[in-house]
Amino acid sequence: PVSPLRVPPRPVAAAAGGASRQHTRIHTFARTRTRTHTHTHTHAPAHTHAHAMGDAEMRDGAPLTSVLDKDTADVTDSDFNLRAEAVVDAAAEAAREARLAEEAQLEDVMLPPPDDDVVRRYNVDDIADRARFIPVRLTLKERKTLRLVSAALDVSEYTDKVDVLTYGSRAKRIHKQLLDVCAILSGLYVAADYRGGQKLVKDREFVQNEEWFRTAFELARRYKIMNPDKLRSDYGKLVCLLQDSNTPEIQDLLEFSCVAPVKTVRSVLEAAGCGAVLRDEYLGLATAEIHAEGKSRFAVQREIRQKERAVEHIANKYASAKMGAEGIRQCLYSVGDNENFLRFNRDPCDKLLSCLRRDFDRAAPRCAARDLGIRVGERGARLTHDHSRQYAFIEQTLSLWSDILGDFFRLWCLAEEDLLDGSNAYRLADTGQGLNRLQQARRVSSAMHGVLHRCQQRCGSWVGSSVVHLGDRAVPNALVFIDKYTQVPRILGPLANVLRQLEPGGRLAEDEALRTYLDEAFGGPEECRLDILCDFFRHAFDGSGADNFMMAGSCIDGRLTSAWNWCSKLESKPFHAVFKLAGFASFDGKWD
């Protein structure tokens, strides 16, 4: 401790003021002490005065020492604060210098040579093949038109008035509703862009604006393929509307077609004579999805800079009069959007597959609590599998879902071709879930059987049925098929997120309070994670969810029905609170 009579030196700027305040405080105390002495001497005997002075000396310690101690503390605190500020300033300056040095290093990041492992690890042929079905990202102008289409579909009651059983003329009803939708869309366009809208409605003939309507509906379809969680209620109306507009009898009444081919990356590049972009050695690097998990900030920024260098290299190399550098960038970003789609839709399947193979043995359970076997009648199960058979059933199902989602853009484009084929008629039928359009889907059915065959070849022996329902009462048309498999990431995504948070380093496993809860309720985060996996692997693949084997069971579509059924019962599970703590909201995705 600092001696009260030895005051540490202040900084130079404050020394004079500090000495002056110290001198004033001592003299003020001396005058106060004199007045106290005089007052006591006047009204009390000598021994009383001495006693009072003793009390004054002992109260809160010696008065002079107390004053000096307080002043010393002030000086020490001030000095400490100045030193702390200096340390903070030095740390901030060091951080700024480190950031500048890092930015300087990032500026020096160059495009790696073509034979570098960073470039060669990507399969350019696979990307070029997928580019045939990858839609082109919308431009800002197209997004404005998209909002008009979405608003028109939102207020339309097309399917409510068309898909009903009445004795009136169905063709006339469809024609009237199509004209109403076009009129609403034209009115919205006039409100959004008066000059452009005036040109659109100048002759009051929709046939004169065929190209505009085709483009507007096409970009809405393109946007939906790239964003399955968007236009979830409007897209069904749009498909039904276009499906009807493409039939021969409606074509005669409407006198124009509302259907245009979807613009894909490959078709746009080849039309502009830039097909070589899809064979460039840097295509993989320019369109790669960058994962930040387990990487430093500098490493992530370095990958971003390398990707930007690759994009600029390709854009400047292949830019032409027909397609400028910005158009090529748009195509590259569209392929990158597909990579992002695969990450958030296919990767949850791969996550569950890795958990199955890591935490469970194929031949036999590691313990009785980890037995995946199921029996008919137990907790709603419609199948009987021992542990090894159930393991194979789960592995094959997750592998198939992963393959379907990896090829989903192609399946979606083929589904739209089936739906919008004017020669492929449909009929209204009661499927047990209301009136549905029963229509054959030959293209997507053929592609789906191809995906299934490849999965069967890879897995070896196949457990369960290999029937694919399409164009029947279970899956009435290709639109329902698409809707079914967009549910897979909505089911597996939240589940994979919870499992990830329960793993070492995850939020639920590392938080002290949550860790205490998991220890008391489940025996720890790892036991909780295994409990969730066991319950999901048993009862999300047990054939439940319907009253017959046509709608559920072990068929290709029935496996997804069982997973839906498991989701509907989550609230009754003992680990429902864990899902909530992990941020779970629902298995229904987001609605715009």
Coordinates of C-alpha atoms in Angstrom, one line a residue:
P1 CA 0.0 0.0 0.0
V2 CA 1.1 3.6 -0.7
S3 CA 2.2 5.6 2.3
P4 CA -0.3 8.5 3.0
L5 CA 2.6 10.9 3.2
R6 CA 4.2 9.9 -0.1
V7 CA 1.8 10.8 -2.9
P8 CA 2.7 9.2 -6.3
P9 CA 3.6 11.7 -9.0
R10 CA 0.7 12.7 -11.2
P11 CA 1.0 13.1 -15.0
V12 CA 2.7 16.3 -16.0
A13 CA -0.5 17.9 -17.3
A14 CA -2.3 17.5 -13.9
A15 CA 0.7 18.0 -11.5
A16 CA 0.1 21.7 -10.7
G17 CA -3.6 21.4 -10.2
G18 CA -3.1 18.3 -8.0
A19 CA -0.5 20.0 -5.7
S20 CA -2.8 23.0 -5.3
R21 CA -5.8 20.9 -4.4
Q22 CA -3.6 18.9 -1.9
H23 CA -2.4 22.1 -0.2
T24 CA -6.0 23.6 0.0
R25 CA -7.4 20.4 1.5
I26 CA -4.8 20.3 4.3
H27 CA -5.3 23.9 5.2
T28 CA -9.1 23.6 5.2
F29 CA -8.8 20.6 7.5
A30 CA -6.6 22.6 9.8
R31 CA -9.1 25.5 10.0
T32 CA -11.9 23.0 10.7
R33 CA -9.9 21.4 13.4
T34 CA -9.2 24.8 15.0
R35 CA -12.9 25.7 15.0
T36 CA -13.8 22.3 16.6
H37 CA -11.2 22.9 19.3
T38 CA -12.4 26.4 20.2
H39 CA -16.0 25.3 20.3
T40 CA -15.3 22.4 22.6
H41 CA -13.1 24.5 24.9
T42 CA -15.8 27.1 25.4
H43 CA -18.6 24.7 26.4
A44 CA -16.8 21.9 28.2
P45 CA -14.1 21.2 30.8
A46 CA -10.5 20.4 29.8
H47 CA -10.9 16.7 30.2
T48 CA -14.1 16.7 28.1
H49 CA -12.3 18.7 25.4
A50 CA -9.4 16.1 25.4
H51 CA -11.9 13.3 25.2
A52 CA -13.7 14.9 22.3
M53 CA -10.4 15.5 20.5
G54 CA -9.5 11.9 21.0
D55 CA -12.9 10.8 19.5
A56 CA -12.2 13.1 16.6
E57 CA -8.8 11.6 16.0
M58 CA -10.2 8.0 16.1
R59 CA -13.4 8.6 14.2
D60 CA -13.0 6.8 10.8
G61 CA -9.3 6.6 11.4
A62 CA -7.0 9.6 11.9
P63 CA -8.6 12.6 10.1
L64 CA -5.4 13.8 8.4
T65 CA -4.4 10.3 7.4
S66 CA -8.0 9.7 6.0
V67 CA -7.8 12.9 3.9
L68 CA -4.4 12.0 2.5
D69 CA -5.5 8.4 1.9
K70 CA -8.6 9.6 0.0
D71 CA -6.5 11.9 -2.1
T72 CA -4.0 9.2 -2.7
A73 CA -6.8 6.8 -3.8
D74 CA -8.0 9.5 -6.2
V75 CA -4.6 9.9 -7.7
T76 CA -4.2 6.1 -8.0
D77 CA -7.6 5.6 -9.7
S78 CA -6.8 8.4 -12.1
D79 CA -3.5 6.9 -12.9
F80 CA -5.1 3.5 -13.3
N81 CA -7.7 4.9 -15.7
L82 CA -5.2 6.6 -17.8
R83 CA -3.1 3.5 -18.0
A84 CA -6.2 1.4 -18.9
E85 CA -7.2 3.9 -21.6
A86 CA -3.6 3.6 -22.9
V87 CA -3.8 -0.2 -23.0
V88 CA -7.2 -0.1 -24.8
D89 CA -5.9 2.4 -27.3
A90 CA -2.8 0.3 -27.9
A91 CA -5.0 -2.8 -28.4
A92 CA -7.3 -1.0 -30.8
E93 CA -4.3 0.3 -32.7
A94 CA -2.8 -3.2 -32.8
A95 CA -6.1 -4.6 -34.1
R96 CA -6.4 -1.9 -36.7
E97 CA -2.8 -2.6 -37.9
A98 CA -3.6 -6.3 -38.0
R99 CA -6.7 -5.7 -40.0
L100 CA -4.9 -3.4 -42.4
A101 CA -2.1 -6.1 -42.7
E102 CA -4.8 -8.7 -43.3
E103 CA -6.5 -6.6 -46.0
A104 CA -3.2 -6.0 -47.6
Q105 CA -2.6 -9.8 -47.7
L106 CA -6.1 -10.3 -49.1
E107 CA -5.4 -7.7 -51.8
D108 CA -2.4 -9.8 -52.8
V109 CA -4.5 -12.9 -53.2
M110 CA -4.1 -14.1 -56.8
L111 CA -6.0 -16.6 -58.9
P112 CA -4.4 -20.0 -58.4
P113 CA -2.9 -21.7 -61.4
P114 CA -5.2 -24.2 -63.3
D115 CA -3.3 -27.2 -62.0
D116 CA -3.6 -26.2 -58.4
D117 CA -5.5 -28.5 -56.1
V118 CA -7.9 -25.6 -55.2
V119 CA -9.0 -25.5 -58.8
R120 CA -8.9 -29.2 -59.6
R121 CA -11.0 -30.4 -56.7
Y122 CA -14.2 -29.3 -58.5
N123 CA -16.0 -31.4 -61.1
V124 CA -16.5 -29.0 -63.9
D125 CA -18.3 -31.6 -66.0
D126 CA -20.9 -32.2 -63.3
I127 CA -21.5 -28.4 -63.0
A128 CA -21.9 -28.1 -66.8
D129 CA -24.4 -30.9 -66.8
R130 CA -26.5 -29.4 -64.0
A131 CA -26.4 -26.0 -65.7
R132 CA -29.0 -27.4 -68.3
F133 CA -31.6 -27.1 -65.6
I134 CA -30.4 -24.3 -63.3
P135 CA -32.6 -21.2 -63.8
V136 CA -31.0 -17.8 -64.3
R137 CA -31.2 -15.5 -61.3
L138 CA -33.7 -12.6 -61.7
T139 CA -32.5 -9.1 -62.4
L140 CA -33.8 -6.1 -60.5
K141 CA -36.2 -5.2 -63.4
E142 CA -37.5 -8.8 -63.4
R143 CA -38.0 -8.7 -59.7
K144 CA -40.3 -5.7 -60.0
T145 CA -42.4 -7.7 -62.6
L146 CA -42.4 -10.7 -60.2
R147 CA -44.1 -8.6 -57.5
L148 CA -46.9 -7.8 -59.9
V149 CA -47.4 -11.4 -60.8
S150 CA -47.4 -12.4 -57.2
A151 CA -49.9 -9.7 -56.3
A152 CA -52.2 -10.7 -59.2
L153 CA -52.1 -14.4 -58.2
D154 CA -52.6 -13.5 -54.5
V155 CA -56.0 -11.9 -55.2
S156 CA -57.1 -14.4 -57.8
E157 CA -59.6 -17.2 -57.0
Y158 CA -58.8 -19.1 -60.1
T159 CA -58.8 -22.7 -58.8
D160 CA -61.8 -22.0 -56.5
K161 CA -63.9 -21.2 -59.5
V162 CA -62.4 -23.6 -62.1
D163 CA -61.8 -26.8 -60.2
V164 CA -65.4 -27.5 -59.3
L165 CA -67.9 -30.0 -60.5
T166 CA -70.7 -28.1 -62.3
Y167 CA -72.9 -28.6 -65.3
G168 CA -71.7 -25.3 -67.0
S169 CA -69.1 -25.0 -69.7
R170 CA -65.7 -25.6 -68.2
A171 CA -63.9 -24.0 -71.2
K172 CA -65.9 -20.8 -70.9
R173 CA -65.2 -20.6 -67.2
I174 CA -61.5 -21.1 -67.7
H175 CA -61.4 -18.5 -70.4
K176 CA -63.1 -15.9 -68.3
Q177 CA -60.8 -16.5 -65.3
L178 CA -57.7 -16.3 -67.5
L179 CA -58.9 -13.0 -68.9
D180 CA -59.5 -11.7 -65.4
V181 CA -56.0 -12.6 -64.3
C182 CA -54.5 -10.9 -67.3
A183 CA -56.7 -7.8 -66.6
I184 CA -55.6 -7.7 -63.0
L185 CA -51.9 -8.0 -64.0
S186 CA -52.3 -5.3 -66.6
G187 CA -53.9 -3.0 -64.1
L188 CA -51.1 -3.6 -61.6
Y189 CA -48.5 -2.9 -64.3
V190 CA -50.2 0.4 -65.2
A191 CA -50.1 1.4 -61.5
A192 CA -46.5 0.5 -61.1
D193 CA -45.2 1.9 -64.4
Y194 CA -47.7 4.3 -66.0
R195 CA -45.9 4.8 -69.3
G196 CA -45.1 1.2 -69.8
G197 CA -48.6 0.2 -68.7
Q198 CA -50.2 2.6 -71.2
K199 CA -48.4 0.8 -74.0
L200 CA -49.5 -2.5 -72.7
V201 CA -53.2 -1.7 -72.6
K202 CA -53.3 0.7 -75.6
D203 CA -55.2 -1.6 -77.9
R204 CA -57.1 -3.4 -75.1
E205 CA -56.2 -6.7 -76.7
F206 CA -54.2 -9.2 -74.6
V207 CA -53.1 -11.1 -77.7
Q208 CA -51.0 -8.0 -78.7
N209 CA -49.0 -8.4 -75.4
E210 CA -48.4 -12.2 -75.6
E211 CA -44.7 -11.8 -75.2
W212 CA -45.0 -9.7 -72.0
F213 CA -47.4 -12.2 -70.4
R214 CA -45.2 -15.1 -71.4
T215 CA -42.2 -13.4 -69.9
A216 CA -44.0 -12.4 -66.7
F217 CA -45.2 -15.9 -66.0
E218 CA -41.9 -17.5 -66.9
L219 CA -39.9 -15.4 -64.5
A220 CA -42.3 -16.4 -61.7
R221 CA -41.7 -20.1 -62.5
R222 CA -38.0 -19.5 -62.6
Y223 CA -38.0 -17.7 -59.3
K224 CA -40.0 -20.5 -57.7
I225 CA -37.6 -23.3 -58.8
M226 CA -34.7 -21.4 -57.3
N227 CA -36.6 -20.6 -54.1
P228 CA -38.9 -23.5 -53.1
D229 CA -40.0 -21.7 -49.9
K230 CA -41.4 -18.7 -51.9
L231 CA -44.8 -18.4 -53.6
R232 CA -46.0 -21.4 -51.8
S233 CA -49.7 -20.7 -52.3
D234 CA -49.4 -18.7 -55.5
Y235 CA -47.4 -21.2 -57.5
G236 CA -50.1 -23.8 -57.5
K237 CA -52.5 -21.3 -59.0
L238 CA -50.0 -20.3 -61.6
V239 CA -49.4 -23.9 -62.7
C240 CA -53.1 -24.6 -62.9
L241 CA -53.6 -21.4 -64.9
L242 CA -50.8 -22.2 -67.3
Q243 CA -51.9 -25.8 -67.5
D244 CA -55.4 -24.8 -68.7
S245 CA -54.1 -22.0 -71.0
N246 CA -52.1 -24.6 -73.0
T247 CA -54.9 -26.9 -73.8
P248 CA -56.1 -26.8 -77.5
E249 CA -59.7 -25.6 -76.7
I250 CA -58.5 -22.7 -74.6
Q251 CA -55.8 -21.8 -77.1
D252 CA -58.6 -21.3 -79.7
L253 CA -60.4 -18.9 -77.3
L254 CA -57.4 -17.1 -75.9
E255 CA -55.6 -16.8 -79.2
F256 CA -52.2 -16.7 -77.5
S257 CA -50.0 -18.9 -75.3
C258 CA -48.9 -17.9 -71.8
V259 CA -46.2 -20.6 -71.5
A260 CA -42.5 -19.9 -72.4
P261 CA -39.5 -22.2 -71.7
V262 CA -37.7 -21.5 -68.5
K263 CA -34.4 -19.6 -69.0
T264 CA -31.6 -21.8 -67.8
V265 CA -27.9 -21.0 -67.5
R266 CA -26.9 -23.3 -70.3
S267 CA -29.6 -22.1 -72.7
V268 CA -28.8 -18.4 -72.1
L269 CA -25.0 -18.9 -72.5
E270 CA -25.3 -21.0 -75.6
A271 CA -27.8 -18.5 -77.2
A272 CA -25.2 -15.8 -76.7
G273 CA -22.3 -17.9 -78.0
C274 CA -20.7 -18.2 -74.6
G275 CA -21.0 -21.9 -74.0
A276 CA -17.3 -22.2 -73.4
V277 CA -17.9 -20.6 -70.0
L278 CA -19.2 -24.0 -68.8
R279 CA -15.9 -25.7 -69.8
D280 CA -13.6 -23.2 -68.2
E281 CA -11.2 -24.7 -65.6
Y282 CA -12.1 -22.0 -63.1
L283 CA -15.9 -22.6 -63.2
G284 CA -15.9 -24.7 -60.0
L285 CA -13.9 -22.1 -58.1
A286 CA -16.1 -19.3 -59.3
T287 CA -19.4 -21.0 -58.3
A288 CA -18.3 -22.8 -55.1
E289 CA -20.2 -22.6 -51.9
I290 CA -17.9 -21.3 -49.1
H291 CA -18.3 -23.0 -45.8
A292 CA -17.1 -21.0 -42.7
E293 CA -17.3 -23.8 -40.1
G294 CA -14.0 -24.5 -38.5
K295 CA -12.2 -21.8 -40.4
S296 CA -10.6 -18.6 -39.3
R297 CA -11.9 -15.3 -40.6
F298 CA -8.8 -14.8 -42.7
A299 CA -9.2 -18.2 -44.3
V300 CA -12.8 -17.5 -45.2
Q301 CA -12.0 -14.0 -46.6
R302 CA -9.2 -15.6 -48.6
E303 CA -11.6 -18.1 -50.2
I304 CA -14.0 -15.3 -51.0
R305 CA -11.3 -13.3 -52.7
Q306 CA -10.2 -16.3 -54.7
K307 CA -13.8 -16.8 -55.8
E308 CA -14.2 -13.2 -56.8
R309 CA -11.0 -13.3 -58.8
A310 CA -12.3 -16.4 -60.6
V311 CA -15.6 -14.8 -61.4
E312 CA -13.9 -11.7 -62.8
H313 CA -11.5 -13.8 -64.8
I314 CA -14.3 -15.8 -66.5
A315 CA -16.5 -12.7 -67.0
N316 CA -13.8 -10.7 -68.7
K317 CA -12.5 -13.6 -70.7
Y318 CA -15.8 -14.6 -72.3
A319 CA -17.6 -11.2 -72.5
S320 CA -18.8 -10.4 -76.0
A321 CA -21.1 -8.1 -77.9
K322 CA -24.1 -10.5 -77.4
M323 CA -23.4 -11.0 -73.7
G324 CA -21.4 -8.6 -71.6
A325 CA -19.4 -9.3 -68.4
E326 CA -22.4 -8.6 -66.2
G327 CA -24.6 -11.2 -68.0
I328 CA -21.9 -13.8 -67.5
R329 CA -21.6 -12.9 -63.8
Q330 CA -25.4 -13.3 -63.6
C331 CA -25.0 -16.9 -64.9
L332 CA -22.1 -17.7 -62.6
Y333 CA -24.1 -16.4 -59.6
S334 CA -27.0 -18.6 -60.7
V335 CA -24.8 -21.7 -60.5
G336 CA -23.7 -20.5 -57.1
D337 CA -27.3 -20.3 -56.1
N338 CA -27.7 -23.9 -57.0
E339 CA -24.7 -24.8 -54.8
N340 CA -26.4 -23.0 -52.0
F341 CA -29.6 -24.8 -52.6
L342 CA -27.8 -28.2 -52.4
R343 CA -26.1 -27.1 -49.1
F344 CA -29.4 -26.3 -47.3
N345 CA -31.5 -29.0 -48.9
R346 CA -29.3 -32.0 -49.6
D347 CA -26.8 -31.6 -46.8
P348 CA -29.3 -32.5 -44.0
C349 CA -29.8 -35.9 -45.6
D350 CA -26.0 -36.4 -45.6
K351 CA -25.8 -35.3 -42.0
L352 CA -28.4 -37.9 -40.9
L353 CA -26.6 -40.5 -42.9
S354 CA -23.3 -39.7 -41.2
C355 CA -25.0 -39.9 -37.8
L356 CA -26.5 -43.3 -38.7
R357 CA -23.2 -44.8 -39.8
R358 CA -21.2 -43.3 -36.9
D359 CA -23.5 -43.9 -34.0
F360 CA -25.0 -47.3 -34.9
D361 CA -23.7 -50.6 -36.1
R362 CA -25.2 -52.3 -39.1
A363 CA -25.1 -55.9 -37.9
A364 CA -26.4 -55.5 -34.3
P365 CA -27.2 -52.8 -31.7
R366 CA -24.5 -51.7 -29.4
C367 CA -26.9 -51.9 -26.5
A368 CA -30.6 -52.6 -25.9
A369 CA -31.5 -48.9 -25.7
R370 CA -30.0 -48.4 -29.2
D371 CA -31.9 -51.2 -30.9
L372 CA -33.6 -49.8 -34.1
G373 CA -35.9 -52.8 -34.5
I374 CA -39.6 -52.2 -34.9
R375 CA -42.7 -54.4 -34.8
V376 CA -46.2 -54.1 -36.4
G377 CA -48.7 -52.5 -34.0
E378 CA -46.2 -51.0 -31.6
R379 CA -46.5 -47.2 -31.4
G380 CA -48.3 -47.2 -34.8
A381 CA -45.7 -49.1 -36.8
R382 CA -46.9 -50.9 -39.9
L383 CA -43.7 -52.7 -40.6
T384 CA -41.6 -55.4 -38.8
H385 CA -37.9 -55.0 -39.1
D386 CA -35.0 -56.3 -36.9
H387 CA -32.1 -53.9 -36.2
S388 CA -30.0 -54.8 -39.2
R389 CA -33.0 -54.6 -41.7
Q390 CA -34.2 -51.3 -40.2
Y391 CA -30.6 -49.9 -40.5
A392 CA -30.5 -50.8 -44.2
F393 CA -34.0 -49.4 -44.7
I394 CA -33.1 -46.1 -43.2
E395 CA -29.8 -45.9 -45.0
Q396 CA -31.4 -46.6 -48.4
T397 CA -34.2 -44.0 -47.8
L398 CA -31.8 -41.2 -46.8
S399 CA -29.5 -42.0 -49.7
L400 CA -32.5 -41.9 -52.1
W401 CA -33.6 -38.5 -50.7
S402 CA -30.1 -37.1 -51.0
D403 CA -30.0 -38.2 -54.7
I404 CA -33.4 -36.8 -55.4
L405 CA -32.5 -33.4 -53.9
G406 CA -29.2 -33.4 -55.7
D407 CA -31.0 -33.8 -59.0
F408 CA -34.0 -31.7 -58.0
F409 CA -33.8 -28.9 -60.5
R410 CA -33.9 -31.4 -63.3
L411 CA -36.8 -33.2 -61.8
W412 CA -38.6 -29.9 -61.3
C413 CA -38.1 -28.8 -64.9
L414 CA -39.4 -32.2 -66.2
A415 CA -42.4 -32.0 -63.8
E416 CA -43.3 -28.6 -65.4
E417 CA -43.0 -30.1 -68.8
D418 CA -45.4 -32.8 -67.9
L419 CA -47.8 -30.4 -66.3
L420 CA -47.8 -27.8 -69.1
D421 CA -48.0 -30.4 -72.0
G422 CA -51.1 -29.4 -73.9
S423 CA -51.5 -33.0 -75.2
N424 CA -51.4 -34.5 -71.7
A425 CA -54.9 -34.0 -70.5
Y426 CA -56.0 -34.3 -66.9
R427 CA -59.3 -35.1 -65.1
L428 CA -60.8 -34.0 -61.8
A429 CA -61.0 -36.8 -59.3
D430 CA -61.7 -37.1 -55.6
T431 CA -58.5 -38.6 -54.2
G432 CA -59.6 -38.6 -50.5
Q433 CA -58.1 -35.2 -50.0
G434 CA -60.6 -33.2 -52.1
L435 CA -60.7 -32.7 -55.8
N436 CA -57.3 -33.0 -57.5
R437 CA -56.1 -32.9 -61.1
L438 CA -55.3 -36.5 -62.0
Q439 CA -52.6 -36.4 -64.7
Q440 CA -49.9 -38.7 -66.0
A441 CA -46.3 -37.6 -65.5
R442 CA -44.2 -39.7 -67.9
R443 CA -41.1 -37.5 -68.0
V444 CA -40.6 -37.0 -64.3
S445 CA -41.6 -40.7 -63.7
S446 CA -38.9 -41.9 -66.0
A447 CA -36.3 -39.6 -64.4
M448 CA -37.4 -40.7 -60.9
H449 CA -37.0 -44.4 -61.8
G450 CA -33.5 -43.6 -63.1
V451 CA -32.6 -41.9 -59.8
L452 CA -34.0 -44.9 -57.9
H453 CA -32.1 -47.4 -60.1
R454 CA -28.8 -45.7 -59.4
C455 CA -29.5 -45.7 -55.7
Q456 CA -30.4 -49.4 -55.7
Q457 CA -27.2 -50.2 -57.7
R458 CA -25.1 -48.3 -55.1
C459 CA -26.9 -49.8 -52.0
G460 CA -27.0 -53.4 -53.2
S461 CA -30.0 -55.3 -51.9
W462 CA -33.2 -53.3 -51.5
V463 CA -35.4 -53.4 -48.5
G464 CA -39.1 -52.7 -49.0
S465 CA -41.1 -51.7 -52.0
S466 CA -39.7 -49.8 -55.0
V467 CA -43.0 -48.5 -56.3
V468 CA -43.0 -44.9 -57.3
H469 CA -46.5 -43.4 -57.1
L470 CA -47.2 -40.8 -59.9
G471 CA -50.4 -40.0 -61.6
D472 CA -52.6 -42.0 -59.2
R473 CA -54.6 -41.2 -56.1
A474 CA -51.6 -41.2 -53.9
V475 CA -49.7 -38.7 -56.0
P476 CA -52.2 -37.2 -58.5
N477 CA -49.8 -35.2 -60.6
A478 CA -46.2 -33.9 -60.9
L479 CA -47.1 -30.8 -58.9
V480 CA -47.9 -32.9 -55.8
F481 CA -44.7 -34.9 -56.5
I482 CA -42.6 -31.7 -56.3
D483 CA -44.4 -30.5 -53.2
K484 CA -43.8 -33.8 -51.5
Y485 CA -40.0 -33.7 -51.9
T486 CA -39.7 -30.0 -51.0
Q487 CA -40.8 -31.2 -47.5
V488 CA -37.7 -33.4 -47.0
P489 CA -35.3 -30.4 -46.1
R490 CA -38.1 -28.9 -44.0
I491 CA -38.2 -32.1 -41.9
L492 CA -34.5 -33.0 -41.8
G493 CA -33.1 -29.4 -41.6
P494 CA -34.5 -28.6 -38.1
L495 CA -33.5 -32.1 -36.9
A496 CA -30.0 -31.7 -38.2
N497 CA -29.7 -28.3 -36.5
V498 CA -30.7 -29.7 -33.1
L499 CA -28.3 -32.6 -33.4
R500 CA -25.5 -30.2 -34.3
Q501 CA -26.2 -28.0 -31.2
L502 CA -26.0 -31.1 -29.0
E503 CA -22.6 -32.2 -30.3
P504 CA -19.4 -31.1 -28.6
G505 CA -18.9 -27.4 -29.2
G506 CA -22.6 -26.8 -29.9
R507 CA -24.6 -24.2 -28.1
L508 CA -26.8 -26.6 -26.1
A509 CA -23.7 -28.7 -25.1
E510 CA -21.6 -25.8 -24.0
D511 CA -24.1 -23.5 -22.2
E512 CA -23.7 -24.2 -18.5
A513 CA -27.4 -23.9 -17.6
L514 CA -28.6 -25.9 -20.5
R515 CA -25.9 -28.5 -19.9
T516 CA -27.3 -28.9 -16.3
Y517 CA -30.8 -29.5 -17.7
L518 CA -29.6 -32.1 -20.2
D519 CA -27.6 -33.9 -17.5
E520 CA -30.6 -34.1 -15.2
A521 CA -33.2 -35.0 -17.9
F522 CA -31.2 -37.2 -20.3
G523 CA -27.9 -38.0 -18.7
G524 CA -26.0 -35.5 -20.9
P525 CA -26.0 -33.9 -24.3
E526 CA -24.7 -37.0 -26.0
E527 CA -27.3 -39.2 -24.5
C528 CA -30.0 -36.7 -25.5
R529 CA -28.7 -36.7 -29.1
L530 CA -28.7 -40.5 -29.3
D531 CA -32.3 -40.6 -27.9
I532 CA -33.5 -38.3 -30.6
L533 CA -31.7 -40.3 -33.3
C534 CA -33.1 -43.6 -32.0
D535 CA -36.6 -42.3 -31.9
F536 CA -36.4 -40.8 -35.3
F537 CA -34.8 -43.8 -37.0
R538 CA -37.4 -46.1 -35.5
H539 CA -40.6 -44.3 -35.9
A540 CA -40.0 -42.0 -38.8
F541 CA -39.4 -45.1 -40.9
D542 CA -42.0 -47.5 -39.6
G543 CA -44.6 -47.3 -42.4
S544 CA -47.1 -45.3 -40.3
G545 CA -49.1 -42.2 -41.3
A546 CA -52.0 -43.8 -43.3
D547 CA -54.6 -46.5 -43.0
N548 CA -53.4 -48.7 -45.9
F549 CA -50.2 -49.7 -47.6
M550 CA -51.1 -47.7 -50.7
M551 CA -50.7 -44.4 -49.0
A552 CA -48.0 -45.4 -46.5
G553 CA -45.8 -48.5 -45.8
S554 CA -42.4 -49.2 -47.4
C555 CA -43.0 -47.8 -50.9
I556 CA -40.9 -44.8 -52.1
D557 CA -43.6 -42.2 -51.2
G558 CA -44.7 -44.0 -48.1
R559 CA -41.3 -43.5 -46.5
L560 CA -41.9 -39.8 -46.6
T561 CA -45.4 -40.2 -45.2
S562 CA -44.0 -41.9 -42.2
A563 CA -41.5 -39.0 -41.6
W564 CA -44.4 -36.6 -41.8
N565 CA -46.3 -38.6 -39.2
W566 CA -43.3 -38.5 -36.8
C567 CA -43.1 -34.7 -37.1
S568 CA -46.8 -34.4 -36.2
K569 CA -46.1 -36.2 -32.9
L570 CA -43.1 -34.2 -31.8
E571 CA -45.0 -32.4 -29.0
S572 CA -45.5 -35.8 -27.3
K573 CA -41.8 -36.6 -27.3
P574 CA -39.7 -36.2 -24.1
F575 CA -37.2 -34.2 -26.1
H576 CA -39.6 -31.6 -27.5
A577 CA -38.3 -29.0 -25.0
V578 CA -34.8 -29.6 -26.4
F579 CA -36.0 -28.7 -29.9
K580 CA -37.5 -25.5 -28.5
L581 CA -34.3 -24.6 -26.8
A582 CA -32.5 -25.1 -30.1
G583 CA -34.7 -22.5 -31.8
F584 CA -37.1 -24.9 -33.5
A585 CA -40.3 -23.3 -34.7
S586 CA -42.0 -25.8 -37.1
F587 CA -41.4 -28.4 -39.8
D588 CA -43.4 -26.3 -42.2
G589 CA -40.6 -23.9 -43.3
K590 CA -41.2 -20.3 -44.0
W591 CA -44.3 -18.6 -45.6
D592 CA -43.8 -15.3 -47.4

